[in-house]
């Protein structure tokens, strides 16, 4: 797959430039560059949550349902287009300046157009006229609806560049930190939302809260600026920690590409179903419709905290497994969809739960796609463009399907059977088209390329106590690496080898490496056999001898 070294190119160039306040900030808060995703998500959420910036009580006069349906469609189409023209887009995504201009600035302009045109629907025409004059339409002939639509399309299309910039950044992380920072982004999103709630509604101009509008307009630019901070962390070495896609034979490559295509198809189908469910209730949500935003954000906050705790305690997520966790979210979301005709019409509560489930699954989709980029060394523009683009297009199709067909021609028992059938179809697709085995094949690999799933969630990629082993910790590290290369030890066998040389018991190794004692026993036997030693003491003597000779085995 072309563009497989795009992330490596970004990883090699990040952090260059003169040190300054940005570097100092990142040194204090290493996660700061990745929180640009939070600010972008906050801008889209606050733009759809009109009470933040629309002070007028008659905000129902603004046709935001059409606006944000256009925005979502433009977002999905732009992502797919970026995947097709990925060579040019990769240069944009690797540049914080270009991403800020084409992503953050244009998204802010689009948001300003939506907000300004909305004021025209509330009989405050001077803002809408200003936007119309700026677009060459003239104050007299300006059409607020047209300005609203253009702003929505511009917001959605430019959002693709912001998302791809964040994807390039996230793909430089190990899978564990992709999940951790993904969860943290939702926690920060909730904090921004609740802080925006406290913004005063005055001064008010044309039914628009000026301070709230400024916050919404500035967030995309500030978010893009954060992604340009000199992140100094590193991607794991590709020869050890990633799946060498370029070294696979043609059959394996076709199998991996086919698995990714099936994942995109399942995401598209799932998005259609969940978006149809969200637009079924009396208060459909997701593209700027009226919703219980406080409840949705509270649930997202709790989910983010729970997920972060699960990742911090690596053993919990290692035992559950990433594939099973993803499948569990799918099942729970499908369950809420199946119950829509029964409980969805009783208020905003169930619709808010569906929105929460959909956004939680969207977080897992984001993390999964970033992990695929990291593990396969694929182009982040290609993977995110196809995967997330399919998801967004599916949401737009689901909304349109419900509004123009399902809700018009079906009611009562017919709607019940339809949603139960759609839920069953999604489950069937996940079990047959993109099963847990397909998930493992895409993320962990198969056969000789396989990586142990629990490795994703361990606290460190290397034994944390190597440097503390002795005053010559660096020599010890070099000696074990040299022996591993000579005797062709795998990554996991090297970890076990180091722990054995440091005198750890099997139980202590199992706890540190998040595996069972039986797994440690198997790796230990392999290490002994490859090194040609028969006891722990012989192994230690071998390492000590190499350390004394200067880390060069004879």
Short mmCIF file of N, CA and C in Angstrom, two decimals, residues 145-255:
data_model
loop_
_atom_site.label_atom_id
_atom_site.label_comp_id
_atom_site.label_asym_id
_atom_site.label_seq_id
_atom_site.Cartn_x
_atom_site.Cartn_y
_atom_site.Cartn_z
N UNK A 145 -30.22 31.47 4.01
CA UNK A 145 -30.16 30.02 3.91
C UNK A 145 -28.96 29.58 3.08
N UNK A 146 -28.68 30.29 1.99
CA UNK A 146 -27.53 29.94 1.15
C UNK A 146 -26.23 30.13 1.92
N UNK A 147 -26.13 31.22 2.68
CA UNK A 147 -24.94 31.45 3.49
C UNK A 147 -24.79 30.36 4.54
N UNK A 148 -25.91 29.97 5.14
CA UNK A 148 -25.92 28.91 6.14
C UNK A 148 -25.40 27.60 5.53
N UNK A 149 -25.87 27.29 4.34
CA UNK A 149 -25.47 26.05 3.68
C UNK A 149 -24.00 26.07 3.27
N UNK A 150 -23.55 27.18 2.73
CA UNK A 150 -22.14 27.30 2.34
C UNK A 150 -21.25 27.18 3.57
N UNK A 151 -21.64 27.83 4.65
CA UNK A 151 -20.87 27.73 5.89
C UNK A 151 -20.80 26.31 6.41
N UNK A 152 -21.93 25.59 6.32
CA UNK A 152 -21.95 24.20 6.79
C UNK A 152 -21.03 23.32 5.96
N UNK A 153 -21.08 23.48 4.63
CA UNK A 153 -20.21 22.68 3.75
C UNK A 153 -18.74 23.02 4.00
N UNK A 154 -18.44 24.29 4.17
CA UNK A 154 -17.06 24.71 4.43
C UNK A 154 -16.56 24.15 5.76
N UNK A 155 -17.41 24.18 6.77
CA UNK A 155 -17.04 23.64 8.07
C UNK A 155 -16.74 22.14 7.98
N UNK A 156 -17.61 21.41 7.29
CA UNK A 156 -17.41 19.96 7.18
C UNK A 156 -16.20 19.60 6.36
N UNK A 157 -16.01 20.26 5.21
CA UNK A 157 -14.88 19.93 4.34
C UNK A 157 -13.54 20.26 4.99
N UNK A 158 -13.46 21.41 5.65
CA UNK A 158 -12.19 21.80 6.29
C UNK A 158 -11.89 20.93 7.51
N UNK A 159 -12.93 20.38 8.12
CA UNK A 159 -12.71 19.51 9.28
C UNK A 159 -11.88 18.29 8.93
N UNK A 160 -11.94 17.87 7.66
CA UNK A 160 -11.17 16.70 7.23
C UNK A 160 -9.67 16.94 7.43
N UNK A 161 -9.19 18.14 7.15
CA UNK A 161 -7.76 18.44 7.31
C UNK A 161 -7.37 18.45 8.79
N UNK A 162 -8.27 18.92 9.65
CA UNK A 162 -7.98 18.90 11.09
C UNK A 162 -7.89 17.47 11.59
N UNK A 163 -8.85 16.66 11.19
CA UNK A 163 -8.87 15.27 11.64
C UNK A 163 -7.63 14.51 11.15
N UNK A 164 -7.25 14.72 9.91
CA UNK A 164 -6.09 14.02 9.37
C UNK A 164 -4.80 14.49 10.02
N UNK A 165 -4.72 15.76 10.35
CA UNK A 165 -3.55 16.25 11.09
C UNK A 165 -3.46 15.56 12.45
N UNK A 166 -4.57 15.45 13.14
CA UNK A 166 -4.58 14.76 14.43
C UNK A 166 -4.25 13.28 14.26
N UNK A 167 -4.70 12.67 13.18
CA UNK A 167 -4.43 11.26 12.93
C UNK A 167 -2.94 11.01 12.73
N UNK A 168 -2.29 11.90 11.98
CA UNK A 168 -0.84 11.77 11.77
C UNK A 168 -0.11 11.84 13.11
N UNK A 169 -0.56 12.73 13.97
CA UNK A 169 0.08 12.89 15.28
C UNK A 169 -0.16 11.67 16.16
N UNK A 170 -1.40 11.20 16.23
CA UNK A 170 -1.74 10.07 17.09
C UNK A 170 -1.04 8.78 16.63
N UNK A 171 -0.87 8.63 15.32
CA UNK A 171 -0.28 7.40 14.79
C UNK A 171 1.19 7.25 15.18
N UNK A 172 1.81 8.32 15.69
CA UNK A 172 3.18 8.22 16.17
C UNK A 172 3.26 7.59 17.55
N UNK A 173 2.12 7.40 18.20
CA UNK A 173 2.09 6.84 19.54
C UNK A 173 2.00 5.32 19.50
N UNK A 174 2.33 4.70 20.60
CA UNK A 174 2.08 3.27 20.74
C UNK A 174 0.59 3.06 20.93
N UNK A 175 0.06 1.87 20.65
CA UNK A 175 -1.39 1.63 20.80
C UNK A 175 -1.93 1.99 22.17
N UNK A 176 -1.15 1.73 23.20
CA UNK A 176 -1.62 2.03 24.55
C UNK A 176 -1.88 3.52 24.72
N UNK A 177 -0.96 4.35 24.23
CA UNK A 177 -1.12 5.79 24.39
C UNK A 177 -2.12 6.36 23.39
N UNK A 178 -2.34 5.71 22.28
CA UNK A 178 -3.43 6.12 21.39
C UNK A 178 -4.76 6.03 22.14
N UNK A 179 -4.97 4.92 22.83
CA UNK A 179 -6.20 4.74 23.60
C UNK A 179 -6.26 5.70 24.78
N UNK A 180 -5.13 5.86 25.46
CA UNK A 180 -5.11 6.72 26.65
C UNK A 180 -5.39 8.17 26.29
N UNK A 181 -4.72 8.69 25.27
CA UNK A 181 -4.94 10.07 24.86
C UNK A 181 -6.31 10.25 24.19
N UNK A 182 -6.80 9.19 23.55
CA UNK A 182 -8.16 9.26 23.02
C UNK A 182 -9.18 9.43 24.12
N UNK A 183 -9.02 8.66 25.21
CA UNK A 183 -9.91 8.80 26.37
C UNK A 183 -9.75 10.18 27.00
N UNK A 184 -8.50 10.62 27.11
CA UNK A 184 -8.25 11.94 27.71
C UNK A 184 -8.86 13.06 26.88
N UNK A 185 -8.90 12.88 25.56
CA UNK A 185 -9.50 13.91 24.70
C UNK A 185 -10.98 14.08 25.01
N UNK A 186 -11.66 13.00 25.37
CA UNK A 186 -13.08 13.10 25.73
C UNK A 186 -13.26 13.77 27.09
N UNK A 187 -12.34 13.54 27.98
CA UNK A 187 -12.41 14.20 29.29
C UNK A 187 -12.20 15.70 29.13
N UNK A 188 -11.22 16.09 28.31
CA UNK A 188 -10.98 17.51 28.05
C UNK A 188 -12.16 18.13 27.31
N UNK A 189 -12.75 17.37 26.38
CA UNK A 189 -13.93 17.84 25.67
C UNK A 189 -15.04 18.19 26.64
N UNK A 190 -15.28 17.32 27.61
CA UNK A 190 -16.32 17.60 28.61
C UNK A 190 -15.98 18.84 29.42
N UNK A 191 -14.70 19.00 29.77
CA UNK A 191 -14.30 20.20 30.51
C UNK A 191 -14.54 21.47 29.73
N UNK A 192 -14.22 21.45 28.42
CA UNK A 192 -14.45 22.63 27.58
C UNK A 192 -15.94 22.91 27.47
N UNK A 193 -16.74 21.86 27.34
CA UNK A 193 -18.19 22.04 27.22
C UNK A 193 -18.77 22.71 28.46
N UNK A 194 -18.40 22.20 29.63
CA UNK A 194 -18.95 22.77 30.86
C UNK A 194 -18.42 24.18 31.11
N UNK A 195 -17.18 24.46 30.68
CA UNK A 195 -16.66 25.82 30.80
C UNK A 195 -17.42 26.77 29.87
N UNK A 196 -17.76 26.28 28.66
CA UNK A 196 -18.52 27.12 27.72
C UNK A 196 -19.92 27.40 28.22
N UNK A 197 -20.47 26.47 29.00
CA UNK A 197 -21.81 26.69 29.57
C UNK A 197 -21.83 27.90 30.48
N UNK A 198 -20.66 28.18 31.08
CA UNK A 198 -20.59 29.29 32.02
C UNK A 198 -20.35 30.64 31.34
N UNK A 199 -20.11 30.62 30.02
CA UNK A 199 -19.89 31.87 29.30
C UNK A 199 -21.16 32.72 29.33
N UNK A 200 -21.08 33.99 29.71
CA UNK A 200 -22.28 34.84 29.76
C UNK A 200 -22.94 34.98 28.38
N UNK A 201 -24.26 35.09 28.38
CA UNK A 201 -25.00 35.25 27.12
C UNK A 201 -24.94 36.68 26.60
N UNK A 202 -24.37 37.56 27.36
CA UNK A 202 -24.24 38.95 26.95
C UNK A 202 -22.75 39.26 26.74
N UNK A 203 -22.40 40.20 25.86
CA UNK A 203 -23.32 41.00 25.03
C UNK A 203 -23.97 40.17 23.92
N UNK A 204 -25.18 40.54 23.58
CA UNK A 204 -25.96 39.84 22.57
C UNK A 204 -26.11 40.72 21.34
N UNK A 205 -25.82 40.15 20.18
CA UNK A 205 -25.94 40.87 18.90
C UNK A 205 -26.82 40.06 17.96
N UNK A 206 -27.98 40.59 17.63
CA UNK A 206 -28.86 39.92 16.68
C UNK A 206 -29.28 38.54 17.12
N UNK A 207 -29.51 38.34 18.40
CA UNK A 207 -29.92 37.04 18.91
C UNK A 207 -28.77 36.08 19.13
N UNK A 208 -27.56 36.54 18.85
CA UNK A 208 -26.38 35.70 19.01
C UNK A 208 -25.57 36.18 20.21
N UNK A 209 -25.18 35.22 21.07
CA UNK A 209 -24.30 35.54 22.19
C UNK A 209 -22.90 35.74 21.65
N UNK A 210 -22.39 36.96 21.75
CA UNK A 210 -21.12 37.30 21.11
C UNK A 210 -19.96 36.49 21.70
N UNK A 211 -19.90 36.38 23.01
CA UNK A 211 -18.81 35.64 23.65
C UNK A 211 -18.85 34.16 23.28
N UNK A 212 -20.06 33.58 23.29
CA UNK A 212 -20.20 32.17 22.91
C UNK A 212 -19.80 31.94 21.47
N UNK A 213 -20.17 32.87 20.58
CA UNK A 213 -19.80 32.74 19.17
C UNK A 213 -18.30 32.82 18.98
N UNK A 214 -17.63 33.71 19.72
CA UNK A 214 -16.18 33.85 19.62
C UNK A 214 -15.49 32.55 20.05
N UNK A 215 -15.98 31.95 21.12
CA UNK A 215 -15.40 30.68 21.59
C UNK A 215 -15.51 29.60 20.51
N UNK A 216 -16.70 29.48 19.93
CA UNK A 216 -16.92 28.44 18.91
C UNK A 216 -16.04 28.68 17.69
N UNK A 217 -15.89 29.94 17.29
CA UNK A 217 -15.13 30.26 16.08
C UNK A 217 -13.63 30.06 16.28
N UNK A 218 -13.13 30.35 17.47
CA UNK A 218 -11.69 30.28 17.70
C UNK A 218 -11.18 28.87 17.99
N UNK A 219 -12.03 27.98 18.47
CA UNK A 219 -11.58 26.65 18.89
C UNK A 219 -10.85 25.87 17.80
N UNK A 220 -11.34 25.83 16.54
CA UNK A 220 -10.61 25.06 15.52
C UNK A 220 -9.20 25.57 15.27
N UNK A 221 -9.01 26.88 15.26
CA UNK A 221 -7.68 27.44 15.02
C UNK A 221 -6.74 27.12 16.18
N UNK A 222 -7.22 27.27 17.40
CA UNK A 222 -6.39 26.97 18.56
C UNK A 222 -6.06 25.48 18.61
N UNK A 223 -7.04 24.65 18.25
CA UNK A 223 -6.79 23.21 18.22
C UNK A 223 -5.70 22.84 17.24
N UNK A 224 -5.74 23.40 16.04
CA UNK A 224 -4.69 23.13 15.05
C UNK A 224 -3.34 23.65 15.52
N UNK A 225 -3.35 24.80 16.18
CA UNK A 225 -2.09 25.35 16.69
C UNK A 225 -1.47 24.41 17.73
N UNK A 226 -2.29 23.78 18.54
CA UNK A 226 -1.76 22.83 19.53
C UNK A 226 -1.05 21.66 18.86
N UNK A 227 -1.58 21.19 17.74
CA UNK A 227 -0.95 20.04 17.06
C UNK A 227 0.41 20.40 16.48
N UNK A 228 0.71 21.69 16.41
CA UNK A 228 2.01 22.11 15.91
C UNK A 228 3.07 22.25 16.98
N UNK A 229 2.71 22.01 18.24
CA UNK A 229 3.71 22.08 19.31
C UNK A 229 4.78 21.01 19.11
N UNK A 230 6.01 21.28 19.53
CA UNK A 230 7.13 20.37 19.25
C UNK A 230 7.08 19.11 20.09
N UNK A 231 6.23 18.20 19.70
CA UNK A 231 6.13 16.91 20.39
C UNK A 231 7.43 16.16 20.24
N UNK A 232 8.00 15.72 21.37
CA UNK A 232 9.29 15.06 21.34
C UNK A 232 9.22 13.57 21.56
N UNK A 233 8.02 13.03 21.75
CA UNK A 233 7.91 11.60 21.95
C UNK A 233 8.24 10.85 20.69
N UNK A 234 8.18 9.56 20.74
CA UNK A 234 8.59 8.79 19.59
C UNK A 234 7.71 7.62 19.29
N UNK A 235 7.71 7.26 18.06
CA UNK A 235 7.05 6.06 17.63
C UNK A 235 7.94 4.88 17.94
N UNK A 236 7.37 3.74 18.24
CA UNK A 236 8.17 2.57 18.50
C UNK A 236 8.93 2.18 17.25
N UNK A 237 10.08 1.58 17.46
CA UNK A 237 10.91 1.17 16.33
C UNK A 237 10.15 0.22 15.43
N UNK A 238 10.05 0.52 14.13
CA UNK A 238 9.23 -0.29 13.24
C UNK A 238 9.72 -1.71 13.09
N UNK A 239 11.03 -1.96 13.25
CA UNK A 239 11.51 -3.31 13.06
C UNK A 239 11.18 -4.22 14.23
N UNK A 240 10.81 -3.62 15.36
CA UNK A 240 10.50 -4.43 16.54
C UNK A 240 9.01 -4.45 16.86
N UNK A 241 8.38 -3.28 16.80
CA UNK A 241 7.05 -3.15 17.38
C UNK A 241 5.92 -3.04 16.38
N UNK A 242 6.21 -2.88 15.11
CA UNK A 242 5.14 -2.80 14.12
C UNK A 242 5.18 -4.01 13.21
N UNK A 243 4.10 -4.22 12.50
CA UNK A 243 3.99 -5.36 11.61
C UNK A 243 4.59 -4.99 10.26
N UNK A 244 5.58 -5.72 9.83
CA UNK A 244 6.31 -5.36 8.61
C UNK A 244 5.47 -5.69 7.38
N UNK A 245 4.54 -4.81 7.06
CA UNK A 245 3.64 -5.04 5.94
C UNK A 245 4.41 -5.16 4.62
N UNK A 246 5.44 -4.33 4.46
CA UNK A 246 6.20 -4.35 3.21
C UNK A 246 6.91 -5.68 3.00
N UNK A 247 7.17 -6.43 4.09
CA UNK A 247 7.88 -7.70 3.98
C UNK A 247 6.95 -8.89 3.78
N UNK A 248 5.64 -8.67 3.80
CA UNK A 248 4.70 -9.77 3.63
C UNK A 248 4.63 -10.18 2.16
N UNK A 249 4.26 -11.43 1.94
CA UNK A 249 4.11 -11.87 0.55
C UNK A 249 2.81 -11.32 -0.02
N UNK A 250 2.63 -11.48 -1.31
CA UNK A 250 1.48 -10.89 -2.00
C UNK A 250 0.16 -11.41 -1.44
N UNK A 251 0.11 -12.71 -1.09
CA UNK A 251 -1.11 -13.27 -0.54
C UNK A 251 -1.50 -12.64 0.77
N UNK A 252 -0.52 -12.43 1.66
CA UNK A 252 -0.80 -11.79 2.94
C UNK A 252 -1.23 -10.34 2.74
N UNK A 253 -0.61 -9.66 1.79
CA UNK A 253 -1.00 -8.27 1.55
C UNK A 253 -2.44 -8.17 1.08
N UNK A 254 -2.83 -9.03 0.16
CA UNK A 254 -4.23 -9.02 -0.30
C UNK A 254 -5.16 -9.33 0.84
N UNK A 255 -4.78 -10.27 1.71
CA UNK A 255 -5.64 -10.62 2.84
C UNK A 255 -5.81 -9.45 3.79
#
